[in-house]
Tab-separated table of C-alpha atoms and ligand atoms in Angstrom:
chain	number	residue	atom	x	y	z
A	2	UNK	CA	14.927	274.126	30.241
A	3	UNK	CA	15.646	277.856	29.831
A	4	UNK	CA	12.198	279.030	28.872
A	5	UNK	CA	10.487	280.004	32.152
A	6	UNK	CA	7.151	279.585	30.368
A	7	UNK	CA	7.619	275.821	30.263
A	8	UNK	CA	9.878	275.118	33.260
A	9	UNK	CA	8.158	272.045	34.789
A	10	UNK	CA	8.863	273.062	38.381
A	11	UNK	CA	7.243	276.445	37.841
A	12	UNK	CA	4.279	274.836	36.093
A	13	UNK	CA	3.766	272.258	38.858
A	14	UNK	CA	3.448	275.151	41.331
A	15	UNK	CA	0.438	276.416	39.392
A	16	UNK	CA	-1.496	273.231	40.126
A	17	UNK	CA	-3.883	273.196	43.105
A	18	UNK	CA	-3.594	270.566	45.854
A	19	UNK	CA	-6.302	267.932	46.125
A	20	UNK	CA	-7.722	269.759	49.150
A	21	UNK	CA	-7.803	273.074	47.335
A	22	UNK	CA	-9.548	271.427	44.415
A	23	UNK	CA	-12.248	269.879	46.578
A	24	UNK	CA	-12.846	273.193	48.374
A	25	UNK	CA	-13.488	274.894	45.020
A	26	UNK	CA	-17.032	275.975	44.301
A	27	UNK	CA	-17.690	273.354	41.620
A	28	UNK	CA	-16.687	270.361	43.727
A	29	UNK	CA	-17.771	271.325	47.232
A	30	UNK	CA	-21.389	270.921	46.092
A	31	UNK	CA	-20.589	267.475	44.713
A	32	UNK	CA	-19.398	266.347	48.143
A	33	UNK	CA	-23.058	266.025	49.060
A	34	UNK	CA	-23.678	263.705	46.111
A	35	UNK	CA	-20.533	261.560	46.084
A	36	UNK	CA	-18.450	260.092	48.916
A	37	UNK	CA	-15.362	262.196	49.597
A	38	UNK	CA	-13.028	259.272	48.810
A	39	UNK	CA	-14.462	259.048	45.285
A	40	UNK	CA	-13.783	262.741	44.633
A	41	UNK	CA	-10.295	262.519	46.149
A	42	UNK	CA	-9.457	259.614	43.882
A	43	UNK	CA	-10.846	261.427	40.842
A	44	UNK	CA	-8.913	264.608	41.731
A	45	UNK	CA	-5.661	262.651	42.139
A	46	UNK	CA	-6.191	260.931	38.833
A	47	UNK	CA	-6.771	264.211	36.954
A	48	UNK	CA	-3.874	265.993	38.680
A	49	UNK	CA	-1.647	263.014	37.907
A	50	UNK	CA	-2.421	263.110	34.230
A	51	UNK	CA	-1.774	266.873	34.043
A	52	UNK	CA	1.596	266.399	35.823
A	53	UNK	CA	2.475	263.732	33.302
A	54	UNK	CA	1.666	266.114	30.441
A	55	UNK	CA	3.805	268.829	32.055
A	56	UNK	CA	6.734	266.439	32.446
A	57	UNK	CA	6.342	265.445	28.801
A	58	UNK	CA	6.702	269.128	27.856
A	59	UNK	CA	3.164	269.423	26.564
A	60	UNK	CA	2.299	272.568	28.562
A	61	UNK	CA	3.016	276.295	28.808
A	62	UNK	CA	2.006	278.617	31.627
A	63	UNK	CA	-1.025	279.684	29.620
A	64	UNK	CA	-2.223	276.165	28.877
A	65	UNK	CA	-1.746	275.019	32.482
A	66	UNK	CA	-3.850	277.913	33.730
A	67	UNK	CA	-6.568	276.959	31.269
A	68	UNK	CA	-6.463	273.374	32.475
A	69	UNK	CA	-6.625	274.478	36.115
A	70	UNK	CA	-9.611	276.670	35.334
A	71	UNK	CA	-11.556	273.711	33.918
A	72	UNK	CA	-10.282	271.177	36.423
A	73	UNK	CA	-13.381	271.091	38.630
A	74	UNK	CA	-15.506	269.922	35.705
A	75	UNK	CA	-12.974	267.299	34.740
A	76	UNK	CA	-12.849	265.911	38.269
A	77	UNK	CA	-16.656	265.794	38.416
A	78	UNK	CA	-16.771	263.875	35.133
A	79	UNK	CA	-14.041	261.515	36.281
A	80	UNK	CA	-15.904	260.873	39.558
A	81	UNK	CA	-19.067	260.097	37.632
A	82	UNK	CA	-17.165	257.794	35.285
A	83	UNK	CA	-15.538	255.949	38.175
A	84	UNK	CA	-18.976	255.164	39.603
A	85	UNK	CA	-20.384	253.841	36.304
A	86	UNK	CA	-20.135	250.163	35.437
A	87	UNK	CA	-18.181	249.442	32.269
A	88	UNK	CA	-20.731	246.821	31.176
A	89	UNK	CA	-23.990	248.429	30.078
A	90	UNK	CA	-27.013	247.452	28.003
A	91	UNK	CA	-26.973	248.659	24.370
A	92	UNK	CA	-29.468	248.595	21.515
A	93	UNK	CA	-28.354	246.339	18.697
A	94	UNK	CA	-29.409	247.922	15.394
A	95	UNK	CA	-26.721	246.100	13.404
A	96	UNK	CA	-29.134	243.408	12.239
A	97	UNK	CA	-26.699	240.737	13.483
A	98	UNK	CA	-28.822	238.569	15.769
A	99	UNK	CA	-25.965	236.687	17.452
A	100	UNK	CA	-23.437	239.520	17.731
A	101	UNK	CA	-20.536	238.125	19.736
A	102	UNK	CA	-19.257	241.631	20.569
A	103	UNK	CA	-22.724	242.598	21.818
A	104	UNK	CA	-23.155	239.581	24.080
A	105	UNK	CA	-24.670	237.026	21.665
A	106	UNK	CA	-28.094	235.693	22.675
A	107	UNK	CA	-30.441	237.870	24.767
A	108	UNK	CA	-32.263	235.738	27.343
A	109	UNK	CA	-35.978	234.947	27.306
A	110	UNK	CA	-38.263	236.500	29.885
A	111	UNK	CA	-38.753	233.051	31.382
A	112	UNK	CA	-34.980	232.604	31.708
A	113	UNK	CA	-34.630	235.991	33.403
A	114	UNK	CA	-37.504	235.250	35.769
A	115	UNK	CA	-35.883	231.940	36.709
A	116	UNK	CA	-32.532	233.634	37.306
A	117	UNK	CA	-34.145	236.236	39.574
A	118	UNK	CA	-36.007	233.504	41.423
A	119	UNK	CA	-32.949	231.331	41.988
A	120	UNK	CA	-30.507	234.191	42.625
A	121	UNK	CA	-32.672	236.123	45.077
A	122	UNK	CA	-32.403	233.465	47.728
A	123	UNK	CA	-31.194	229.917	48.266
A	124	UNK	CA	-31.701	227.014	45.897
A	125	UNK	CA	-31.241	223.251	45.780
A	126	UNK	CA	-28.096	223.705	43.665
A	127	UNK	CA	-26.293	220.858	45.434
A	128	UNK	CA	-29.075	219.500	47.600
A	129	UNK	CA	-31.272	216.492	46.967
A	130	UNK	CA	-34.807	217.467	47.940
A	131	UNK	CA	-35.938	213.843	47.989
A	132	UNK	CA	-33.412	212.491	50.458
A	133	UNK	CA	-32.572	215.752	52.192
A	134	UNK	CA	-28.884	215.111	51.709
A	135	UNK	CA	-26.144	216.505	49.557
A	136	UNK	CA	-26.936	216.504	45.825
A	137	UNK	CA	-24.927	217.254	42.693
A	138	UNK	CA	-25.077	220.485	40.769
A	139	UNK	CA	-24.145	218.760	37.529
A	140	UNK	CA	-27.518	216.975	37.544
A	141	UNK	CA	-29.374	220.158	36.601
A	142	UNK	CA	-30.385	221.050	33.013
A	143	UNK	CA	-29.346	217.668	31.559
A	144	UNK	CA	-32.732	215.957	31.988
A	145	UNK	CA	-34.473	218.974	30.460
A	146	UNK	CA	-32.147	218.931	27.428
A	147	UNK	CA	-32.765	215.207	26.909
A	148	UNK	CA	-36.530	215.714	27.164
A	149	UNK	CA	-36.384	218.626	24.704
A	150	UNK	CA	-34.318	216.548	22.250
A	151	UNK	CA	-36.627	213.584	22.817
A	152	UNK	CA	-39.641	215.678	21.907
A	153	UNK	CA	-37.889	216.838	18.710
A	154	UNK	CA	-36.640	213.431	17.544
A	155	UNK	CA	-39.769	211.646	18.808
A	156	UNK	CA	-38.181	209.313	21.332
A	157	UNK	CA	-39.387	208.814	24.922
A	158	UNK	CA	-37.174	210.682	27.356
A	159	UNK	CA	-36.769	207.675	29.692
A	160	UNK	CA	-35.236	205.614	26.928
A	161	UNK	CA	-32.896	208.443	26.039
A	162	UNK	CA	-32.012	209.011	29.677
A	163	UNK	CA	-30.785	205.458	30.033
A	164	UNK	CA	-28.204	205.848	27.306
A	165	UNK	CA	-27.405	209.565	27.262
A	166	UNK	CA	-26.196	212.103	29.760
A	167	UNK	CA	-25.299	215.786	29.825
A	168	UNK	CA	-22.665	217.950	31.522
A	169	UNK	CA	-22.553	221.742	31.400
A	170	UNK	CA	-19.402	223.888	31.474
A	171	UNK	CA	-18.511	227.514	30.924
A	172	UNK	CA	-18.601	227.668	27.118
A	173	UNK	CA	-18.210	225.434	24.083
A	174	UNK	CA	-14.462	226.016	23.938
A	175	UNK	CA	-14.222	224.619	27.493
A	176	UNK	CA	-16.520	221.728	26.541
A	177	UNK	CA	-14.311	220.816	23.580
A	178	UNK	CA	-11.140	221.023	25.669
A	179	UNK	CA	-12.704	218.890	28.391
A	180	UNK	CA	-14.101	216.314	25.955
A	181	UNK	CA	-10.731	215.863	24.261
A	182	UNK	CA	-8.810	215.669	27.514
A	183	UNK	CA	-11.260	213.282	29.184
A	184	UNK	CA	-11.411	210.798	26.330
A	185	UNK	CA	-8.088	210.981	24.508
A	186	UNK	CA	-5.302	212.378	26.725
A	187	UNK	CA	-1.937	211.046	25.565
A	188	UNK	CA	-3.470	209.431	22.481
A	189	UNK	CA	-4.033	210.369	18.864
A	190	UNK	CA	-7.067	212.238	17.579
A	191	UNK	CA	-7.979	212.151	13.883
A	192	UNK	CA	-9.142	215.446	12.380
A	193	UNK	CA	-9.849	216.201	8.721
A	194	UNK	CA	-7.543	218.879	7.274
A	195	UNK	CA	-10.716	220.661	6.174
A	196	UNK	CA	-11.771	221.050	9.811
A	197	UNK	CA	-8.597	222.443	11.391
A	198	UNK	CA	-10.391	225.725	11.777
A	199	UNK	CA	-10.228	228.897	13.802
A	200	UNK	CA	-13.632	229.617	15.325
A	201	UNK	CA	-12.707	233.150	16.408
A	202	UNK	CA	-11.573	234.785	19.613
A	203	UNK	CA	-8.394	232.705	19.606
A	204	UNK	CA	-10.118	229.315	19.468
A	205	UNK	CA	-8.039	227.253	17.017
A	206	UNK	CA	-8.591	223.525	16.831
A	207	UNK	CA	-4.902	222.495	16.627
A	208	UNK	CA	-4.056	224.638	19.666
A	209	UNK	CA	-6.980	223.307	21.704
A	210	UNK	CA	-5.872	219.748	20.916
A	211	UNK	CA	-2.372	220.550	22.133
A	212	UNK	CA	-3.642	222.107	25.373
A	213	UNK	CA	-5.912	219.089	25.888
A	214	UNK	CA	-2.823	216.874	25.824
A	215	UNK	CA	-3.780	214.903	22.723
A	216	UNK	CA	-1.823	214.354	19.530
A	217	UNK	CA	-3.329	215.682	16.334
A	218	UNK	CA	-3.295	213.286	13.395
A	219	UNK	CA	-4.390	215.174	10.274
A	220	UNK	CA	-6.264	213.177	7.662
A	221	UNK	CA	-7.407	213.938	4.101
A	222	UNK	CA	-6.870	217.267	2.381
A	223	UNK	CA	-8.234	220.765	2.840
A	224	UNK	CA	-11.089	220.283	0.393
A	225	UNK	CA	-11.669	216.534	0.363
A	226	UNK	CA	-11.545	213.937	3.095
A	227	UNK	CA	-12.878	210.410	2.613
A	228	UNK	CA	-13.831	207.656	5.009
A	229	UNK	CA	-10.795	205.677	3.813
A	230	UNK	CA	-8.548	208.551	4.957
A	231	UNK	CA	-9.818	208.108	8.506
A	232	UNK	CA	-9.761	204.316	8.347
A	233	UNK	CA	-6.202	204.290	7.010
A	234	UNK	CA	-4.921	206.516	9.822
A	235	UNK	CA	-6.214	204.409	12.714
A	236	UNK	CA	-3.481	202.715	14.736
A	237	UNK	CA	-3.019	201.338	18.255
A	238	UNK	CA	-2.655	204.891	19.641
A	239	UNK	CA	-5.801	206.298	18.058
A	240	UNK	CA	-8.409	207.262	20.649
A	241	UNK	CA	-10.841	209.417	18.784
A	242	UNK	CA	-12.213	210.941	15.609
A	243	UNK	CA	-13.010	214.627	16.081
A	244	UNK	CA	-15.435	216.270	13.703
A	245	UNK	CA	-15.697	220.052	13.837
A	246	UNK	CA	-18.603	221.999	12.440
A	247	UNK	CA	-17.224	224.506	9.937
A	248	UNK	CA	-19.299	227.188	11.612
A	249	UNK	CA	-18.002	230.424	10.225
A	250	UNK	CA	-16.972	229.586	6.669
A	251	UNK	CA	-18.269	227.536	3.806
A	252	UNK	CA	-16.345	225.421	1.304
A	253	UNK	CA	-17.529	225.313	-2.256
A	254	UNK	CA	-16.532	223.513	-5.426
A	255	UNK	CA	-14.549	220.264	-5.482
A	256	UNK	CA	-15.218	219.186	-1.906
A	257	UNK	CA	-16.027	216.009	-0.056
A	258	UNK	CA	-16.810	215.424	3.578
A	259	UNK	CA	-17.636	212.194	5.368
A	260	UNK	CA	-21.142	211.889	6.816
A	261	UNK	CA	-21.289	211.779	10.602
A	262	UNK	CA	-23.129	208.444	10.558
A	263	UNK	CA	-20.272	206.863	8.567
A	264	UNK	CA	-17.757	208.143	11.115
A	265	UNK	CA	-19.912	206.757	13.932
A	266	UNK	CA	-19.943	203.377	12.189
A	267	UNK	CA	-16.156	203.462	11.706
A	268	UNK	CA	-15.608	204.483	15.321
A	269	UNK	CA	-17.776	201.645	16.559
A	270	UNK	CA	-16.087	198.984	14.455
A	271	UNK	CA	-12.604	200.271	15.369
A	272	UNK	CA	-13.272	200.777	19.079
A	273	UNK	CA	-12.486	204.522	19.098
A	274	UNK	CA	-14.593	207.485	20.208
A	275	UNK	CA	-16.384	209.767	17.767
A	276	UNK	CA	-16.740	213.344	19.007
A	277	UNK	CA	-18.607	216.051	17.158
A	278	UNK	CA	-18.054	219.720	18.040
A	279	UNK	CA	-21.444	220.842	16.791
A	280	UNK	CA	-20.997	224.422	17.984
A	281	UNK	CA	-24.267	226.226	17.247
A	282	UNK	CA	-26.725	224.321	19.467
A	283	UNK	CA	-29.390	224.797	16.790
A	284	UNK	CA	-32.527	222.958	17.946
A	285	UNK	CA	-35.025	223.509	15.133
A	286	UNK	CA	-34.174	223.590	11.425
A	287	UNK	CA	-33.680	226.953	9.713
A	288	UNK	CA	-34.722	225.587	6.307
A	289	UNK	CA	-38.012	227.476	6.282
A	290	UNK	CA	-36.016	230.732	6.612
A	291	UNK	CA	-34.076	229.886	3.471
A	292	UNK	CA	-30.973	228.992	5.498
A	293	UNK	CA	-30.101	225.532	4.237
A	294	UNK	CA	-27.613	222.941	5.379
A	295	UNK	CA	-27.172	224.292	8.913
A	296	UNK	CA	-26.854	221.136	11.018
A	297	UNK	CA	-28.874	220.932	14.214
A	298	UNK	CA	-28.073	219.467	17.602
A	299	UNK	CA	-31.062	217.140	17.230
A	300	UNK	CA	-29.686	215.823	13.926
A	301	UNK	CA	-26.281	215.114	15.484
A	302	UNK	CA	-28.025	213.475	18.422
A	303	UNK	CA	-29.975	211.202	16.079
A	304	UNK	CA	-26.715	210.032	14.488
A	305	UNK	CA	-25.414	209.138	17.943
A	306	UNK	CA	-21.700	209.916	18.117
A	307	UNK	CA	-20.183	209.239	21.547
A	308	UNK	CA	-19.987	212.929	22.439
A	309	UNK	CA	-21.403	216.194	21.075
A	310	UNK	CA	-20.483	219.694	22.246
A	311	UNK	CA	-22.418	222.905	21.609
A	312	UNK	CA	-22.652	226.513	22.788
A	313	UNK	CA	-25.571	227.639	24.947
A	314	UNK	CA	-25.664	231.201	23.613
A	315	UNK	CA	-25.586	230.706	19.852
A	316	UNK	CA	-28.596	229.376	17.939
A	317	UNK	CA	-29.932	227.667	21.080
A	318	UNK	CA	-30.590	231.176	22.401
A	319	UNK	CA	-29.715	230.515	26.051
A	320	UNK	CA	-27.013	231.635	28.493
A	321	UNK	CA	-23.296	231.385	27.761
A	322	UNK	CA	-22.293	227.803	28.478
A	323	UNK	CA	-20.875	224.701	26.845
A	324	UNK	CA	-23.045	221.613	26.546
A	325	UNK	CA	-21.480	218.151	26.588
A	326	UNK	CA	-24.087	215.686	25.378
A	327	UNK	CA	-22.934	212.093	25.208
A	328	UNK	CA	-23.285	208.434	25.971
A	329	UNK	CA	-23.671	207.904	29.707
A	330	UNK	CA	-20.293	206.229	30.222
A	331	UNK	CA	-18.541	208.953	28.238
A	332	UNK	CA	-20.139	211.782	30.220
A	333	UNK	CA	-19.206	209.935	33.423
A	334	UNK	CA	-15.553	210.150	32.342
A	335	UNK	CA	-16.020	213.851	31.699
A	336	UNK	CA	-17.527	214.367	35.161
A	337	UNK	CA	-14.682	212.600	36.914
A	338	UNK	CA	-12.047	214.756	35.200
A	339	UNK	CA	-10.684	217.352	37.688
A	340	UNK	CA	-10.856	219.891	34.844
A	341	UNK	CA	-14.663	219.608	34.993
A	342	UNK	CA	-14.612	221.166	38.473
A	343	UNK	CA	-12.430	223.990	37.169
A	344	UNK	CA	-14.782	224.711	34.263
A	345	UNK	CA	-18.099	224.351	36.084
A	346	UNK	CA	-20.924	226.885	35.798
A	347	UNK	CA	-22.856	228.768	38.448
A	348	UNK	CA	-26.500	228.418	39.469
A	349	UNK	CA	-27.577	231.337	37.263
A	350	UNK	CA	-26.449	229.460	34.170
A	351	UNK	CA	-28.402	226.343	35.125
A	352	UNK	CA	-31.471	228.472	35.858
A	353	UNK	CA	-31.398	230.252	32.499
A	354	UNK	CA	-30.535	227.112	30.542
A	355	UNK	CA	-33.368	225.062	32.046
A	356	UNK	CA	-35.896	227.822	31.339
A	357	UNK	CA	-34.674	228.122	27.735
A	358	UNK	CA	-34.853	224.372	27.184
A	359	UNK	CA	-38.352	224.293	28.646
A	360	UNK	CA	-39.487	226.624	25.838
A	361	UNK	CA	-38.239	224.076	23.291
A	362	UNK	CA	-39.787	221.181	25.167
A	363	UNK	CA	-43.201	222.815	25.116
A	364	UNK	CA	-42.753	223.926	21.482
A	365	UNK	CA	-42.897	227.578	22.508
A	366	UNK	CA	-39.622	228.495	20.814
A	367	UNK	CA	-40.943	231.940	20.014
A	368	UNK	CA	-40.450	232.808	23.686
A	369	UNK	CA	-36.714	232.719	22.960
A	370	UNK	CA	-35.551	236.102	21.605
A	371	UNK	CA	-32.953	234.621	19.237
A	372	UNK	CA	-35.527	232.335	17.629
A	373	UNK	CA	-38.090	235.125	17.464
A	374	UNK	CA	-35.655	237.580	15.869
A	375	UNK	CA	-34.582	235.052	13.247
A	376	UNK	CA	-38.208	234.399	12.380
A	377	UNK	CA	-39.628	237.911	12.372
A	378	UNK	CA	-41.150	238.420	8.900
A	379	UNK	CA	-39.526	241.038	6.665
A	380	UNK	CA	-42.951	242.658	6.211
A	381	UNK	CA	-43.130	243.362	9.935
A	382	UNK	CA	-39.639	244.881	9.887
A	383	UNK	CA	-40.719	247.008	6.934
A	384	UNK	CA	-43.720	248.349	8.843
A	385	UNK	CA	-41.596	249.172	11.909
A	386	UNK	CA	-38.930	250.866	9.775
A	387	UNK	CA	-41.577	253.097	8.143
A	388	UNK	CA	-42.764	254.197	11.585
A	389	UNK	CA	-39.203	254.992	12.730
A	390	UNK	CA	-38.487	256.827	9.479
A	391	UNK	CA	-41.578	259.018	9.877
A	392	UNK	CA	-40.635	259.839	13.450
A	393	UNK	CA	-36.989	260.823	12.881
A	394	UNK	CA	-36.818	262.459	9.436
A	395	UNK	CA	-36.127	266.218	9.529
A	396	UNK	CA	-34.975	268.798	7.027
A	397	UNK	CA	-31.350	268.039	7.952
A	398	UNK	CA	-31.659	264.338	8.486
A	399	UNK	CA	-32.733	262.350	5.476
A	400	UNK	CA	-34.341	259.039	6.451
A	401	UNK	CA	-35.475	256.387	3.990
A	402	UNK	CA	-36.383	252.730	4.319
A	403	UNK	CA	-34.152	250.359	2.361
A	404	UNK	CA	-34.165	246.600	1.941
A	405	UNK	CA	-31.072	244.912	3.323
A	406	UNK	CA	-29.717	241.553	4.454
A	407	UNK	CA	-29.191	240.598	8.097
A	408	UNK	CA	-26.566	238.003	8.952
A	409	UNK	CA	-27.222	235.605	11.800
A	410	UNK	CA	-23.701	235.890	13.219
A	411	UNK	CA	-22.013	234.269	16.192
A	412	UNK	CA	-19.893	232.178	13.841
A	413	UNK	CA	-22.972	230.398	12.473
A	414	UNK	CA	-24.672	229.968	9.106
A	415	UNK	CA	-21.748	231.284	7.056
A	416	UNK	CA	-22.762	232.731	3.715
A	417	UNK	CA	-26.474	232.839	4.582
A	418	UNK	CA	-28.475	236.021	5.125
A	419	UNK	CA	-32.054	236.919	6.005
A	420	UNK	CA	-34.109	239.439	4.024
A	421	UNK	CA	-34.539	242.493	6.156
A	422	UNK	CA	-35.267	246.230	6.130
A	423	UNK	CA	-33.395	249.152	7.608
A	424	UNK	CA	-33.856	252.857	8.169
A	425	UNK	CA	-31.058	254.532	6.220
A	426	UNK	CA	-29.927	257.899	7.622
A	427	UNK	CA	-27.904	260.680	6.025
A	428	UNK	CA	-27.192	263.984	7.696
A	429	UNK	CA	-26.894	267.031	5.496
A	430	UNK	CA	-23.663	268.230	7.103
A	431	UNK	CA	-22.021	265.234	8.690
A	432	UNK	CA	-20.431	261.993	7.672
A	433	UNK	CA	-22.054	258.691	8.436
A	434	UNK	CA	-19.216	257.750	10.762
A	435	UNK	CA	-19.694	260.951	12.815
A	436	UNK	CA	-23.399	260.159	13.166
A	437	UNK	CA	-22.622	256.536	14.010
A	438	UNK	CA	-20.194	257.602	16.755
A	439	UNK	CA	-22.716	260.034	18.229
A	440	UNK	CA	-25.396	257.313	18.380
A	441	UNK	CA	-22.890	255.152	20.217
A	442	UNK	CA	-22.335	257.855	22.851
A	443	UNK	CA	-25.987	257.937	23.937
A	444	UNK	CA	-27.561	256.188	26.894
A	445	UNK	CA	-28.358	253.479	26.053
A	446	UNK	CA	-25.785	253.408	23.250
A	447	UNK	CA	-27.339	252.676	19.859
A	448	UNK	CA	-25.069	250.418	17.806
A	449	UNK	CA	-25.651	250.582	14.051
A	450	UNK	CA	-23.622	250.088	10.892
A	451	UNK	CA	-22.448	252.218	7.976
A	452	UNK	CA	-22.991	251.342	4.349
A	453	UNK	CA	-22.248	253.633	1.394
A	454	UNK	CA	-21.754	256.599	3.731
A	455	UNK	CA	-25.189	256.190	5.290
A	456	UNK	CA	-26.068	254.918	8.753
A	457	UNK	CA	-28.276	251.827	8.614
A	458	UNK	CA	-30.599	250.956	11.485
A	459	UNK	CA	-31.642	247.335	10.986
A	460	UNK	CA	-34.483	246.589	13.402
A	461	UNK	CA	-34.286	242.784	13.265
A	462	UNK	CA	-32.410	242.496	16.574
A	463	UNK	CA	-34.232	245.416	18.228
A	464	UNK	CA	-37.160	244.320	20.416
A	465	UNK	CA	-40.283	246.088	19.029
A	466	UNK	CA	-40.868	247.653	22.452
A	467	UNK	CA	-37.574	249.542	21.995
A	468	UNK	CA	-38.473	251.194	18.682
A	469	UNK	CA	-39.548	254.251	20.687
A	470	UNK	CA	-36.151	254.346	22.410
A	471	UNK	CA	-34.425	254.191	19.021
A	472	UNK	CA	-36.562	257.093	17.830
A	473	UNK	CA	-35.726	259.112	20.939
A	474	UNK	CA	-31.991	258.544	20.502
A	475	UNK	CA	-31.931	259.513	16.821
A	476	UNK	CA	-33.988	262.628	17.536
A	477	UNK	CA	-31.703	263.622	20.388
A	478	UNK	CA	-28.579	263.118	18.315
A	479	UNK	CA	-29.541	264.764	15.042
A	480	UNK	CA	-29.533	268.381	16.304
A	481	UNK	CA	-26.389	267.707	18.293
A	482	UNK	CA	-24.552	266.441	15.251
A	483	UNK	CA	-25.865	269.473	13.448
A	484	UNK	CA	-24.212	271.872	15.941
A	485	UNK	CA	-20.729	270.370	15.759
B	924	PLP	C1	-18.645	228.762	18.521
B	924	PLP	C2	-17.976	227.480	18.470
B	924	PLP	C3	-17.083	227.103	19.477
B	924	PLP	C4	-16.771	228.003	20.641
B	924	PLP	O1	-17.917	228.202	21.397
B	924	PLP	P1	-17.937	229.227	22.638
B	924	PLP	O2	-19.220	228.934	23.325
B	924	PLP	O3	-17.851	230.587	22.045
B	924	PLP	O4	-16.767	228.911	23.480
B	924	PLP	C5	-16.482	225.880	19.370
B	924	PLP	N1	-16.731	225.057	18.324
B	924	PLP	C6	-17.592	225.389	17.338
B	924	PLP	C7	-17.822	224.436	16.228
B	924	PLP	C8	-18.242	226.604	17.383
B	924	PLP	O5	-19.108	226.933	16.407
């Protein structure tokens, strides 16, 4: 390069060394706050990125000197960033109760207390307190689930316990994979063409079947599958009928689907397994919320297929996990599969799941945040929205309360919404997306949504105790947006 103004070698010589940087006035004070190694790493990272820009021809002498002048601040920020966890708590003002991107179900206070209790010291995770010898971790949570289901379907838990068993793995995708592999490896599995679905996050039924080592035999058509389609496809290689809950979409019009009890009957008479991927883990009906036709785990349980799988952190409202609920002999096959060991959960999951199930067993579902948020009356949301509106409205920031619809989310209850209210914000000078981004940059970040160029704060998934935090964030942001 002929221009001395942008000769890289000359520009590199303008950069300070790491030592020089740390001796500078801005950073030497920080050495008391942060370990030296953290600042050295931050300084190297910033210097490295400036060198890269110089090499790419993005700098002149003038711009490098400007960068050098501000470098102390950049290193301080980088050091701070490097010490901050990437996973932080946020406030969910999207109205989506089971927001997969925001961590799905928040845990109940009881679940958190149990986690703290079990995690703070030792536990009987794999220890039998009766005999004082080695126990099995996969015996936790199952009895509580069976008792909770027993109390819902009105059957004594002992009777259920004789015929049913439970195994817990990392998530429902793992449970489905494990169920297929344990019961049907090398054989054929019948699936309706209407149920060859993608659940989201890369979970596609045909691909899971392949990875589980089973052969997919499609039956019926996309919109209609009859019992005779299943019956006609059964051959000597058929091991299983898989039924998948169409969680995240709904078929309308000329459709037909076989009832689970008819599949169970067919499976029994043909000597093949019937496996339902129930998905949502819904325990109590949502009918009284106007959400109809959402099948529950208890309903599937009553119809008694050989195996049912469900997520722990969808409508059940517990920790992330996959529940395998099945006939005792079937779950025994699952347990003896080496994959089960690879997909097992930790003690914290068992702790939170047992506490969540206990709330169902004692009919105190309202202790579970997911259940509570789904059931909060619109009138209560309206009242809270009015209070937030009154606290944040200014001359520059218009705030009104609007009626809206919350979706339940998490790939559940497709097409259904809940009546809700939101505080709708519009800033005199700034776009809704600029305001939205600024809310997201706060601590804690406030996650909202934009509709018709206004920011909507739906309070359904905000714990009432955090309304004040929401108010504080909006107040802090409004003047800042104003200045930009
Ligand atoms: C959500 C869902 C899954 C995947 O569950 P994860 O817990 O997210 O792994 C599988 N099957 C069905 C039917 C689902 O609804």
